[in-house]
mmCIF file of C-alpha atoms in Angstrom:
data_model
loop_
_atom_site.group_PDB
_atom_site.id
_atom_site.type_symbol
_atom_site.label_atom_id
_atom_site.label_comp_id
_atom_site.label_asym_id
_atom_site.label_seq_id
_atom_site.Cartn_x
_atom_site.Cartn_y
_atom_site.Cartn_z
ATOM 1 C CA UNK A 1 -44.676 -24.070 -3.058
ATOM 2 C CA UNK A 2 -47.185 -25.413 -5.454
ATOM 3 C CA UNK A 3 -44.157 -26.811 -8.000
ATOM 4 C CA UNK A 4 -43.516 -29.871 -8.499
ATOM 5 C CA UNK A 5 -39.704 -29.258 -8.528
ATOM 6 C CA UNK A 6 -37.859 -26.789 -6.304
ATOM 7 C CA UNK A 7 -35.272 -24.494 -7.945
ATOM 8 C CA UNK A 8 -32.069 -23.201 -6.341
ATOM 9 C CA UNK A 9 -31.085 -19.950 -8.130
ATOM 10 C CA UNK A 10 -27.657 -18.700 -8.661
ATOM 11 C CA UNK A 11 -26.316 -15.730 -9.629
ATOM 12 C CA UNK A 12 -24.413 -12.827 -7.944
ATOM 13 C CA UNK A 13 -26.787 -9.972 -9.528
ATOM 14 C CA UNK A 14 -29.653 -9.404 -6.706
ATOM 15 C CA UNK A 15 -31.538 -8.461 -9.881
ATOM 16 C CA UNK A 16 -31.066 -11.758 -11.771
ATOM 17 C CA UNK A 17 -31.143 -13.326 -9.005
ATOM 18 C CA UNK A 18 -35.249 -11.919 -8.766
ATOM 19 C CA UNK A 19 -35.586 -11.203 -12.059
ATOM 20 C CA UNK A 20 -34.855 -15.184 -12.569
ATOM 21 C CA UNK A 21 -37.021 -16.367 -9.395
ATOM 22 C CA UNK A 22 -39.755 -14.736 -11.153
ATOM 23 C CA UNK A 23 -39.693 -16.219 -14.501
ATOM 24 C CA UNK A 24 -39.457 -19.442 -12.907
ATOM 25 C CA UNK A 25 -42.015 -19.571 -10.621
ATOM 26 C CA UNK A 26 -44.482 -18.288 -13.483
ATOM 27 C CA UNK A 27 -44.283 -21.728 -14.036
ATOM 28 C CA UNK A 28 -46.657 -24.451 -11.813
ATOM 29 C CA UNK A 29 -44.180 -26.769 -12.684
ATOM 30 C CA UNK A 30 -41.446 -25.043 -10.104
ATOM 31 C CA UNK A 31 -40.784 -23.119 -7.044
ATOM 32 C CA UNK A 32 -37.879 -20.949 -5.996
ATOM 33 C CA UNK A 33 -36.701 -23.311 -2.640
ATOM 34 C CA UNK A 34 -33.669 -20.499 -2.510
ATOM 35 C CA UNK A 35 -31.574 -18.095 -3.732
ATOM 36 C CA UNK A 36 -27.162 -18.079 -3.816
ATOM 37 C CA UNK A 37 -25.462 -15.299 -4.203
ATOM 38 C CA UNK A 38 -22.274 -16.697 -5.175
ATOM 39 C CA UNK A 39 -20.607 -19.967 -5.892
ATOM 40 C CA UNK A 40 -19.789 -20.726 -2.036
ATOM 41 C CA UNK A 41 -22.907 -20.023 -0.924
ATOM 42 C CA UNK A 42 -24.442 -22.036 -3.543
ATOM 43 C CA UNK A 43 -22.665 -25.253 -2.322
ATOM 44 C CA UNK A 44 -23.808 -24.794 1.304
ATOM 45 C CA UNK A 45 -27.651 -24.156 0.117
ATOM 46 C CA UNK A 46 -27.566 -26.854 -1.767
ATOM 47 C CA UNK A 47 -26.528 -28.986 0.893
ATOM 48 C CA UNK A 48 -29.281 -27.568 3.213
ATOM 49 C CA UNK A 49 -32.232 -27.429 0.400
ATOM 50 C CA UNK A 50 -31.309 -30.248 -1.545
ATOM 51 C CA UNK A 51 -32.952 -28.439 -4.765
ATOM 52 C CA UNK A 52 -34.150 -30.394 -7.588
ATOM 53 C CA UNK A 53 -32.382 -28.327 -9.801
ATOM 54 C CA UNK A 54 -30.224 -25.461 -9.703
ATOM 55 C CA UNK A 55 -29.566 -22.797 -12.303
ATOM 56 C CA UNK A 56 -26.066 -21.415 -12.155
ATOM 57 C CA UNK A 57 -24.725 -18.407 -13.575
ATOM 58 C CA UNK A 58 -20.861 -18.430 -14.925
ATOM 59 C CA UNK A 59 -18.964 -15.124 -14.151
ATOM 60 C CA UNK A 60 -19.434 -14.636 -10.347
ATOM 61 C CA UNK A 61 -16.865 -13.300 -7.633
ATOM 62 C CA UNK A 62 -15.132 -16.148 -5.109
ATOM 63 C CA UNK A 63 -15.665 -19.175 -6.917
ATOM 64 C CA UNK A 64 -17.012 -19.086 -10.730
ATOM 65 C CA UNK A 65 -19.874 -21.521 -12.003
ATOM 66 C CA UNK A 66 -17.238 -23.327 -13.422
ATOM 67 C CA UNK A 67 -15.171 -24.110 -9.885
ATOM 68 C CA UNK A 68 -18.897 -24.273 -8.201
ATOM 69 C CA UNK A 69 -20.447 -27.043 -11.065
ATOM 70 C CA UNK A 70 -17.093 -28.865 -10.227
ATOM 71 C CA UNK A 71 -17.269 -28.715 -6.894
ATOM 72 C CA UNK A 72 -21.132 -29.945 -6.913
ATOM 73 C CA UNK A 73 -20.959 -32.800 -9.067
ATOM 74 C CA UNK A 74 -17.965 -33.973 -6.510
ATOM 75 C CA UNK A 75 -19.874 -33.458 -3.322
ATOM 76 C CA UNK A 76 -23.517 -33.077 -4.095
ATOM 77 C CA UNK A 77 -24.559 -33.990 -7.572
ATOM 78 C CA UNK A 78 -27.645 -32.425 -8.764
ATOM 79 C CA UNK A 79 -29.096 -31.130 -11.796
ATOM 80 C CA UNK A 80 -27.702 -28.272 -13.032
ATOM 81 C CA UNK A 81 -28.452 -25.656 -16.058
ATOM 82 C CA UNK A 82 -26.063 -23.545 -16.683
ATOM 83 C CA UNK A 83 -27.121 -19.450 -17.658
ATOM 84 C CA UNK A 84 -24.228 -18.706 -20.010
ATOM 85 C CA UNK A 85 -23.503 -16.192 -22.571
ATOM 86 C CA UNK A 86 -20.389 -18.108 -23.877
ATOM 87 C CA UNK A 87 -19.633 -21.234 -26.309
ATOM 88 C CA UNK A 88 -16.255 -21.723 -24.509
ATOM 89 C CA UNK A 89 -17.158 -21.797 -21.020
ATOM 90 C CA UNK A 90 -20.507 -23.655 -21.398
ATOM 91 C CA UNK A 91 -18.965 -26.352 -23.579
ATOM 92 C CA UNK A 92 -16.824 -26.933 -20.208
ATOM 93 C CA UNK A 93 -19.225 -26.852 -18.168
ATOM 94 C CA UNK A 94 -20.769 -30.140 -19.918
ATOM 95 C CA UNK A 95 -17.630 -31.842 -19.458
ATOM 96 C CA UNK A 96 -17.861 -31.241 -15.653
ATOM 97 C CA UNK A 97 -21.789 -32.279 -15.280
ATOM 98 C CA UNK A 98 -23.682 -29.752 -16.510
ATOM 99 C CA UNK A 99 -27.407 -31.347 -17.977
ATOM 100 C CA UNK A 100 -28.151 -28.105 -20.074
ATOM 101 C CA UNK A 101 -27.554 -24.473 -20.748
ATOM 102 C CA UNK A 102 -29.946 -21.508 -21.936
ATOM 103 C CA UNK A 103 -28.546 -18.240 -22.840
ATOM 104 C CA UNK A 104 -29.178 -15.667 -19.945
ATOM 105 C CA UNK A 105 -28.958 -12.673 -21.839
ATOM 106 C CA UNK A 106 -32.023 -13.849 -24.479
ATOM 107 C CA UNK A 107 -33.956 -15.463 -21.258
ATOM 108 C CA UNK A 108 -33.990 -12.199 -19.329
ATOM 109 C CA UNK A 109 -34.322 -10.121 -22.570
ATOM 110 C CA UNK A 110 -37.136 -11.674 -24.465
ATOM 111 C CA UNK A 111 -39.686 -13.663 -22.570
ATOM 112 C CA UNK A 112 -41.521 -14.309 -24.876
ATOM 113 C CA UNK A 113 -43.640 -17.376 -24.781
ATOM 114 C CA UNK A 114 -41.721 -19.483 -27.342
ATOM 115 C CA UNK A 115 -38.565 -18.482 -25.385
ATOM 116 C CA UNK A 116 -39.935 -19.325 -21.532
ATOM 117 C CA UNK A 117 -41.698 -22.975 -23.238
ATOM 118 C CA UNK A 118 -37.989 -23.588 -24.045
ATOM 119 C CA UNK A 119 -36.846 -22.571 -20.642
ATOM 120 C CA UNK A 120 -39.232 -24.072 -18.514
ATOM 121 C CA UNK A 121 -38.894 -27.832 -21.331
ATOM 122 C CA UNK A 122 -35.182 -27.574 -20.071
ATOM 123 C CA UNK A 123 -35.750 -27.541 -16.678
ATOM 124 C CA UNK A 124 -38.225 -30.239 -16.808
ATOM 125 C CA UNK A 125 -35.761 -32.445 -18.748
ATOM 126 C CA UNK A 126 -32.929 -31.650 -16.282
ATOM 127 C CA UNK A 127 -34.999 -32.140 -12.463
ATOM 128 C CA UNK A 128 -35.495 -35.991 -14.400
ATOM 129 C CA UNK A 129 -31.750 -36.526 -16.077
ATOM 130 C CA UNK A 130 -29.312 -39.361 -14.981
ATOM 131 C CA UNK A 131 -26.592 -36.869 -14.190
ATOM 132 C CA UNK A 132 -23.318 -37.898 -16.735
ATOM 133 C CA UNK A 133 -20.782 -39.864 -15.836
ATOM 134 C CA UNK A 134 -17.731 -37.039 -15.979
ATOM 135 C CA UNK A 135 -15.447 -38.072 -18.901
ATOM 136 C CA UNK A 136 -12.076 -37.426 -18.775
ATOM 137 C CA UNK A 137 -9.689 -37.478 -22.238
ATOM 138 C CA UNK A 138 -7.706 -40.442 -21.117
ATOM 139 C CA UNK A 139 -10.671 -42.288 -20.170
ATOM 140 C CA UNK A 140 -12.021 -42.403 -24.139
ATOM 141 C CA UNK A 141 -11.236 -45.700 -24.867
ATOM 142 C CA UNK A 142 -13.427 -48.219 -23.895
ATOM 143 C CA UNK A 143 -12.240 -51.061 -21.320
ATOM 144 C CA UNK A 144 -13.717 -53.403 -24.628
ATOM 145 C CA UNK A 145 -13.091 -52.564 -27.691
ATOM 146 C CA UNK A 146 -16.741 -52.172 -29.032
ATOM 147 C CA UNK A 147 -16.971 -53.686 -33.091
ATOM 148 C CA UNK A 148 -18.056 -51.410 -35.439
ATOM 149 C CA UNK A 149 -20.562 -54.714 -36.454
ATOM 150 C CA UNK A 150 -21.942 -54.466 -33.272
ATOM 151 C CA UNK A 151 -22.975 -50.768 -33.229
ATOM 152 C CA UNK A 152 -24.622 -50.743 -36.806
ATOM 153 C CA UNK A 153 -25.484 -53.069 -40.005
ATOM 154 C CA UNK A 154 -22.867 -53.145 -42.156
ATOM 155 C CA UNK A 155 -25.448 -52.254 -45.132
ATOM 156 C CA UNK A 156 -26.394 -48.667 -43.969
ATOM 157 C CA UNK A 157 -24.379 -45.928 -45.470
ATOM 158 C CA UNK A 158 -24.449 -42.848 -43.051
ATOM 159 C CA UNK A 159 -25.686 -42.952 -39.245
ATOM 160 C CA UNK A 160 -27.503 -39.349 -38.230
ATOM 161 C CA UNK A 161 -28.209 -38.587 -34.645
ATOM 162 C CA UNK A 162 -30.619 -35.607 -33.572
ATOM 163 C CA UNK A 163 -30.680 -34.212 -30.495
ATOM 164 C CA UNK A 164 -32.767 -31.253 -28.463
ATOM 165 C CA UNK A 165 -32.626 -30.751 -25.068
ATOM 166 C CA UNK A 166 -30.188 -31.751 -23.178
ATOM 167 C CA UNK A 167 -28.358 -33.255 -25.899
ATOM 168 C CA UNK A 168 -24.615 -32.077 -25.455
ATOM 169 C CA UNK A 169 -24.196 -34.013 -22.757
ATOM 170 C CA UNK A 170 -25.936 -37.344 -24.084
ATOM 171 C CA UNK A 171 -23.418 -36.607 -27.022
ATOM 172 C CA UNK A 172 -20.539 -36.427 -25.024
ATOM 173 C CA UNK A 173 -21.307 -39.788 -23.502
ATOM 174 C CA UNK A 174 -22.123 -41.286 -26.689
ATOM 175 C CA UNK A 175 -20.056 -39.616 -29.274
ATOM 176 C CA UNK A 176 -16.746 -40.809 -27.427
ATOM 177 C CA UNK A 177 -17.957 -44.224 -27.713
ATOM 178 C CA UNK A 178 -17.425 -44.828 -31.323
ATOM 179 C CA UNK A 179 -14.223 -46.545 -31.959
ATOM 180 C CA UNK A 180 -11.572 -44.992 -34.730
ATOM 181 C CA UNK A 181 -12.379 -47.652 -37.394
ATOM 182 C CA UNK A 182 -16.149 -47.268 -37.139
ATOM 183 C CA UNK A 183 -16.952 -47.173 -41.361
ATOM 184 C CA UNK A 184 -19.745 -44.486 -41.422
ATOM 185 C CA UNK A 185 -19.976 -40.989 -41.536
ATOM 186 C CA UNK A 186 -21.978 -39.627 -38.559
ATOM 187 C CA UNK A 187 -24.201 -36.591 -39.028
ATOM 188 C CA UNK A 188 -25.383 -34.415 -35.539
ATOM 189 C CA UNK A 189 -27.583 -32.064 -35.616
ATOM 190 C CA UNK A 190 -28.119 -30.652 -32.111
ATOM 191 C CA UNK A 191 -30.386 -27.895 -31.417
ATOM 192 C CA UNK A 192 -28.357 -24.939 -30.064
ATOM 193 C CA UNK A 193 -27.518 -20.828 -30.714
ATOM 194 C CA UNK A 194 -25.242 -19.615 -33.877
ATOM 195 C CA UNK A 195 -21.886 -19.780 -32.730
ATOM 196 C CA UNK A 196 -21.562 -22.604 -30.450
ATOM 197 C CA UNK A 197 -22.197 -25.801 -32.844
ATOM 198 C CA UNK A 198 -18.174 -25.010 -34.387
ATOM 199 C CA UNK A 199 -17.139 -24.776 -30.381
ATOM 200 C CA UNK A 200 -18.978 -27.827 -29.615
ATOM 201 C CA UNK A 201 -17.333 -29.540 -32.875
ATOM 202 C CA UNK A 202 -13.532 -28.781 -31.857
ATOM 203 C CA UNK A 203 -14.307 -29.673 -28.177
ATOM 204 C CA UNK A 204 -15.400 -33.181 -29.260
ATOM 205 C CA UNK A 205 -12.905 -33.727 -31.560
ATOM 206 C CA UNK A 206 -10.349 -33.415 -28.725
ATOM 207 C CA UNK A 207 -12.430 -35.997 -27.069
ATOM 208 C CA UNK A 208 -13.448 -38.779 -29.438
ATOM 209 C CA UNK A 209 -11.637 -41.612 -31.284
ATOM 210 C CA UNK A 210 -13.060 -40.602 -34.690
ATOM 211 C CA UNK A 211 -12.458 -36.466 -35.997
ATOM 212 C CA UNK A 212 -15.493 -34.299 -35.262
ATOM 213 C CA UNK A 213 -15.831 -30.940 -36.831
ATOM 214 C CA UNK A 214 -18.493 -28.907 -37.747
ATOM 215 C CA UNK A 215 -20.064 -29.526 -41.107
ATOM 216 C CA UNK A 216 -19.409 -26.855 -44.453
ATOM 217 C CA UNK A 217 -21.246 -26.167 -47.430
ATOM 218 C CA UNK A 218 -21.489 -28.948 -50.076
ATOM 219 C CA UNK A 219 -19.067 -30.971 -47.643
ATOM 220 C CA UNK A 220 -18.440 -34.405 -48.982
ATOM 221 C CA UNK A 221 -19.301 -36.696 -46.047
ATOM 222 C CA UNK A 222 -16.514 -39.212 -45.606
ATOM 223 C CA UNK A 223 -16.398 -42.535 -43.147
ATOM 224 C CA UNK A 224 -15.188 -42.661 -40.180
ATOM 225 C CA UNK A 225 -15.870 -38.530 -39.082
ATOM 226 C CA UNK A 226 -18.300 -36.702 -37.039
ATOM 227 C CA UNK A 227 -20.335 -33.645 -38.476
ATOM 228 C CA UNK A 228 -21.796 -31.104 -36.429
ATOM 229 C CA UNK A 229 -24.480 -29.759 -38.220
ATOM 230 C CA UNK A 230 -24.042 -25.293 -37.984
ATOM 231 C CA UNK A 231 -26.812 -23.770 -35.990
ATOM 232 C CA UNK A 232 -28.890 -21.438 -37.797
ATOM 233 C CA UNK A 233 -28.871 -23.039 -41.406
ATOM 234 C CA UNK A 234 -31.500 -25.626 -42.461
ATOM 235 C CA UNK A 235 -29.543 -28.828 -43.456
ATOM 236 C CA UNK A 236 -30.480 -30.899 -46.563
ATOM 237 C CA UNK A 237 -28.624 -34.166 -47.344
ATOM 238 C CA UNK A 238 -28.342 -34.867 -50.810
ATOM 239 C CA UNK A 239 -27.627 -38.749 -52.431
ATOM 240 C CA UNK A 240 -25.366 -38.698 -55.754
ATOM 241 C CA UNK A 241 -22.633 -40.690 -57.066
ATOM 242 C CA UNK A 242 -21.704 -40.180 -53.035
ATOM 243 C CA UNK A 243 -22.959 -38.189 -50.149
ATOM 244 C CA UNK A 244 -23.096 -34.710 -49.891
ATOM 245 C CA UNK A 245 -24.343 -32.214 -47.267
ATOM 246 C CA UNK A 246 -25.566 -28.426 -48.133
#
């Protein structure tokens, strides 16, 4: 036990589950405190081990990583990163607590050292996150209405927001925050795998007071909307007669 943080792993594959453990502790940063092999046994370790973080597979038998990430962040909260193959189901699992995701099928496929830095950076950012405060869709609207004056000088002409590591959860809490007459457009560009930034768009949309989608080609950026920059592409903002991203 030579890590600083201990590590409950989660996953109902006895070979993920070691195949995991080892990656992990290949890191001085961590140790393995324990191992669940589903989601009810999860909830009782983590009781007993009080891990610093726990990584939590999705599709298991009994009680999903779904049900089990709810159940946590209602009786124990802790960090959690989610091991996910899916846009749909990870996207959720931010709205119920989540801190972070990394795709399980690249981590156990390719360990290379670029993709174990990134592992081993998102564990380090989730054992030292403020776990969210769970946001539910009738619970947008601020208790004060926050002034668009207040948020940003009226001089600037477009507000952009990057984000890395645990950012979709930061986003979730901030994003939702912008009233429906704020007078900017908002570009995001959050680091994440092809295929999930247009997900992660139309989830947020249904969330926030402003529309959120995912940003096209040559896309005239207009005030008052949200634009997910698309994973994979390299973004270039362009100044004209008006605002234009390709």
């Amino acid at each position: 036990m030579d890590g600083k943080y201990g590590v409950l792993v989660v996953d109902d594959s006895a070979f993920m589950r070691k195949t995991i453990s080892t990656l992990i502790e290949a890191s001085p940063d961590f140790f393995v405190i324990g191992k669940a092999r589903n989601g009810l046994d999860a909830i009782e370790k983590v009781k007993q081990l009080k891990p610093s973080i726990v990584t939590l597979d999705i599709e298991m038998p009994e009680l999903d990583g779904l049900q089990t990430l709810g159940r946590l962040m209602n009786e124990n909260p802790v960090p959690v990163v989610m091991l996910s193959n899916g846009a749909d189901s990870t996207l959720e699992a931010f709205e119920l607590g989540a801190v972070d995701f990394v795709i399980k099928e690249v981590l156990v496929n390719n360990t290379s050292s670029e993709v174990l830095d990134d592992f081993y950076q998102r564990l380090l950012v989730a054992a030292s996150a403020k776990l969210p405060v769970l946001i539910q869709k009738e619970e947008v609207v601020p208790d004060k209405k926050v002034h668009t004056e207040d948020m940003i000088e009226m001089s600037k002409e477009l507000l952009f927001i990057g984000t890395s590591t645990g950012g979709p959860s930061a986003l979730q809490t901030i994003l939702t925050k912008f009233p429906s007459d704020f007078h900017l457009p908002i570009v995001v560009v959050q680091h994440m795998p092809p295929g999930f930034t247009k997900p992660l768009a139309d989830r947020f949309d249904s969330l926030c007071q402003l529309k959120v989608k995912e940003a096209e080609h040559n896309e005239i950026l207009k005030p008052g909307t949200i634009y997910i920059a698309p994973a994979g592409y390299r973004q270039q903002l362009i100044k004209m007669k008006e605002t234009y991203i390709k």
